[in-house]
Structures are given as structure tokens and as C-alpha cells.
PDB file of C-alpha atoms in Angstrom:
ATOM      1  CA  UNK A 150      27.805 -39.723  50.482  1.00 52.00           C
ATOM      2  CA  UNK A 151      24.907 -37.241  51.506  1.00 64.00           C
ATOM      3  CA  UNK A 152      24.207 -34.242  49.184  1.00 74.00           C
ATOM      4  CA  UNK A 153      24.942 -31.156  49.901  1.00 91.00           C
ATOM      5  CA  UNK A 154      22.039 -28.726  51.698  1.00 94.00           C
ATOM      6  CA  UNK A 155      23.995 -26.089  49.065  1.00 94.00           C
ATOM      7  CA  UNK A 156      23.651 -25.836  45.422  1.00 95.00           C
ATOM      8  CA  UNK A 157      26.114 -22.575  44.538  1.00 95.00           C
ATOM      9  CA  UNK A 158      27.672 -19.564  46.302  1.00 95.00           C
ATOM     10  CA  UNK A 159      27.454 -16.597  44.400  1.00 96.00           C
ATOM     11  CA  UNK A 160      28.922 -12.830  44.945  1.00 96.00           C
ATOM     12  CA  UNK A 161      26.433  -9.735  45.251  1.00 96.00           C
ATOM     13  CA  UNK A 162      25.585  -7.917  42.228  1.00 95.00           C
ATOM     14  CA  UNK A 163      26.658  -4.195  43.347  1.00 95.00           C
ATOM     15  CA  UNK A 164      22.594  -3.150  43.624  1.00 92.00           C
ATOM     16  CA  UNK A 165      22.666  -6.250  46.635  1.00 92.00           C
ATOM     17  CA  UNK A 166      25.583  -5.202  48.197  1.00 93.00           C
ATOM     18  CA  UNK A 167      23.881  -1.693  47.951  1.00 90.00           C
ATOM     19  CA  UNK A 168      20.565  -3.146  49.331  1.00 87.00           C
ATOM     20  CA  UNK A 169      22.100  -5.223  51.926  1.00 87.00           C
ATOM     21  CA  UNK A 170      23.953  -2.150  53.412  1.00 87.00           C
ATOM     22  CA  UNK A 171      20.599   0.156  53.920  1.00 84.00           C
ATOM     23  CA  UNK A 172      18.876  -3.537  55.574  1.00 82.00           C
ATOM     24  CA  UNK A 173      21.211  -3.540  57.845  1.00 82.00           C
ATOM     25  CA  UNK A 174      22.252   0.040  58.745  1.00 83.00           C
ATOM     26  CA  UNK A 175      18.828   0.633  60.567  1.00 80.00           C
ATOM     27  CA  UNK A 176      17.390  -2.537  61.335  1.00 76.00           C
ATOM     28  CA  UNK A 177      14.726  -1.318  63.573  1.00 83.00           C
ATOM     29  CA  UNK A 178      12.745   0.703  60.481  1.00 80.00           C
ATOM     30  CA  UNK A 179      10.804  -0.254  57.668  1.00 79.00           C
ATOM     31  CA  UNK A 180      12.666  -1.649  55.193  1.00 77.00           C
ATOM     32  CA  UNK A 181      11.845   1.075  51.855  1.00 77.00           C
ATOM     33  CA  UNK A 182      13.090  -1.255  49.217  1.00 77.00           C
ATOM     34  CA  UNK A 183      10.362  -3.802  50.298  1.00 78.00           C
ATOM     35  CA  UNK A 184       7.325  -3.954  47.859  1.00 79.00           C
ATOM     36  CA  UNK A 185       3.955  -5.604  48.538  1.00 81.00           C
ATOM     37  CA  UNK A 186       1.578  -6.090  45.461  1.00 85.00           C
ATOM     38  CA  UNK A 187      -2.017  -7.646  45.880  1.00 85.00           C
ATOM     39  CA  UNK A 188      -4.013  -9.560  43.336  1.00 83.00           C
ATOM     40  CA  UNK A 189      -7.271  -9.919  42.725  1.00 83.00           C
ATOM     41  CA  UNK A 190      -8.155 -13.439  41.452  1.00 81.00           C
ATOM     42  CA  UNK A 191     -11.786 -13.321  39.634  1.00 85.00           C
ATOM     43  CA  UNK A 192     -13.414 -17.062  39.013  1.00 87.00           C
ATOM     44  CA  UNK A 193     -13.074 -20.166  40.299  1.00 89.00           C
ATOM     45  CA  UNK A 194      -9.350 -21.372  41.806  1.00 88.00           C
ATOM     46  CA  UNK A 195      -7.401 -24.798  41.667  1.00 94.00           C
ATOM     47  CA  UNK A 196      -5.541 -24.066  44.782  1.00 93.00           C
ATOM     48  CA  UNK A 197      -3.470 -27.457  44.018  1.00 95.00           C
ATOM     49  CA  UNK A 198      -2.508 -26.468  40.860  1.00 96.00           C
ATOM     50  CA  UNK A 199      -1.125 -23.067  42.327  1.00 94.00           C
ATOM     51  CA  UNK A 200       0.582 -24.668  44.908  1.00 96.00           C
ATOM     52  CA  UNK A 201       1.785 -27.115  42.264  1.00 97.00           C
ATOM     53  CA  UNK A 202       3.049 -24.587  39.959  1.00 97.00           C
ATOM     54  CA  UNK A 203       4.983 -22.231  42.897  1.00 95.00           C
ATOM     55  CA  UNK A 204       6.985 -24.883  43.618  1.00 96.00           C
ATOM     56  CA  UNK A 205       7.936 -25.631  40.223  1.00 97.00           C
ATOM     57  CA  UNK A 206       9.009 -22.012  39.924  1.00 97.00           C
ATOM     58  CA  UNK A 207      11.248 -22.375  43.021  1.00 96.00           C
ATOM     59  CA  UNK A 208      12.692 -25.462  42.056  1.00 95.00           C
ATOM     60  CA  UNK A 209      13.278 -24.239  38.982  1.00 97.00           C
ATOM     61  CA  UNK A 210      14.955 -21.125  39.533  1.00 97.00           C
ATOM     62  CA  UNK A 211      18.334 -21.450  41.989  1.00 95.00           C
ATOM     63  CA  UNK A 212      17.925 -17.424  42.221  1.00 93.00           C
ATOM     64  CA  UNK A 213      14.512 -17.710  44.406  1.00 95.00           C
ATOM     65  CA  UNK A 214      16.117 -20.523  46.848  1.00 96.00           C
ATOM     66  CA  UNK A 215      19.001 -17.544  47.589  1.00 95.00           C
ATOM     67  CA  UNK A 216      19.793 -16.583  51.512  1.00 93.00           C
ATOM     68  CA  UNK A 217      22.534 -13.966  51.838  1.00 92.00           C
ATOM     69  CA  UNK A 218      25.035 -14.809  54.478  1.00 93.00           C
ATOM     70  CA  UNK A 219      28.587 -12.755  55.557  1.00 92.00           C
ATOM     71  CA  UNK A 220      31.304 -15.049  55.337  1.00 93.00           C
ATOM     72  CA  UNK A 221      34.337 -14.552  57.926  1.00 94.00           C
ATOM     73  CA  UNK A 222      36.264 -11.843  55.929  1.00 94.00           C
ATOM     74  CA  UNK A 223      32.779  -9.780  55.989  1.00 90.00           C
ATOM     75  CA  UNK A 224      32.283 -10.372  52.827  1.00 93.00           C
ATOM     76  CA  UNK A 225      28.556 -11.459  52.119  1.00 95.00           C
ATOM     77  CA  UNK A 226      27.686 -14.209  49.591  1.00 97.00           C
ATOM     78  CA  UNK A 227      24.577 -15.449  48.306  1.00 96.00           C
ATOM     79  CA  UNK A 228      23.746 -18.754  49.260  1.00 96.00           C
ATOM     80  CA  UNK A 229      21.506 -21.017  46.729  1.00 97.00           C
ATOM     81  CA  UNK A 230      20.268 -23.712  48.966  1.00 96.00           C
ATOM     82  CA  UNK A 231      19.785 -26.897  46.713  1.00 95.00           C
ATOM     83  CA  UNK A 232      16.120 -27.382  47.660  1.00 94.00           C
ATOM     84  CA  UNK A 233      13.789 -25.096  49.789  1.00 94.00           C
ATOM     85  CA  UNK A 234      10.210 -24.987  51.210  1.00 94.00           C
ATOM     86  CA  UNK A 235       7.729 -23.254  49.592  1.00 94.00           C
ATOM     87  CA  UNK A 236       5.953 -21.139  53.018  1.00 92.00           C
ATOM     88  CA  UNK A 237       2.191 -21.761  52.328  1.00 93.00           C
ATOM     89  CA  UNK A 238      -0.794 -20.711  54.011  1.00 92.00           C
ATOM     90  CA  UNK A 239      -4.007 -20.947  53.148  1.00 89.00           C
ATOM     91  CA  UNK A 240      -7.002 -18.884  54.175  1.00 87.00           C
ATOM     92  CA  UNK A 241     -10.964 -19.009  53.809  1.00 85.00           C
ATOM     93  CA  UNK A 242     -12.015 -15.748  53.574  1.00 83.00           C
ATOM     94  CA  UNK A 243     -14.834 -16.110  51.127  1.00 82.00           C
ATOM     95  CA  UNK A 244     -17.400 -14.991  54.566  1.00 91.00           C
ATOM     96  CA  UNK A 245     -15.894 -11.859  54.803  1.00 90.00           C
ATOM     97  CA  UNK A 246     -17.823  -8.473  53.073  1.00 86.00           C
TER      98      UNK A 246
END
């Protein structure tokens, strides 16, 4: 028997319900709740071992492999997929001033 794509379905903590409402009440502007930090890494890198270690985080922890989804009744859920892929991108910009 194949396993299942989906690990757990879990109810929205009232602050997600609270987020998901202003997401999708204006859709069209920026969303306010959205933060963006930068880091500035000093030394030599093992870009392997980052990679290596940002999976492990999202394997293990179910809560970073959620998806929010509205079931039939309008209720939304969130949905902790059993496995996910980490979106990686790497870029050389060591040549820029």
C-alpha cells in the first residue's frame, strides 16, 4: 500500500485563522505580516553542509512542511505534508562590489 503524501491535519491556532483572513481579504497588496531578515555570513562557507542541515530542520519539524488549505465546509486546516522539498538556489555573487 503506498504512503500517504500527508502526515497530519491540524486546526488554525486563532493568530492563523487571524492571519489567513487579512492574506486573503486584499490579495492584490503587500502582505504586512510578511518579514524578510538578511544575514551576513563572515568566513569561509560549506554550502553542503547548509544545505545538509536545512533539510534536516524540515524533516524534522512537521510544522515547516505545513500548507493551509479550506476544506468544503470553509473551514481551513493545516496540512503537514509527510515529506517536502527544500526550494534551493544558489548564487555566485562574490564579483559583485
Amino acid at each position: 500500500m503506498p504512503r500517504s503524501l500527508v502526515e497530519d491535519v491540524w486546526p488554525l491556532s486563532p493568530l492563523q485563522e487571524g492571519l489567513l483572513f487579512h492574506a486573503a481579504f486584499d490579495d492584490q497588496s503587500p502582505d504586512v505580516y510578511q518579514g524578510q531578515r538578511m544575514l551576513e555570513l563572515v568566513g569561509p562557507l560549506d554550502i553542503d553542509r547548509l544545505r545538509r542541515s536545512w533539510k534536516a530542520l524540515l524533516a524534522r519539524h512537521s510544522s515547516l512542511r505545513a500548507s493551509f488549505r479550506g476544506r468544503k465546509s470553509g473551514e481551513a486546516v493545516q496540512i503537514i505534508a509527510r515529506e517536502a522539498v527544500l526550494p534551493w538556489c544558489e548564487e555566485d555573487v562574490s564579483a559583485l562590489t
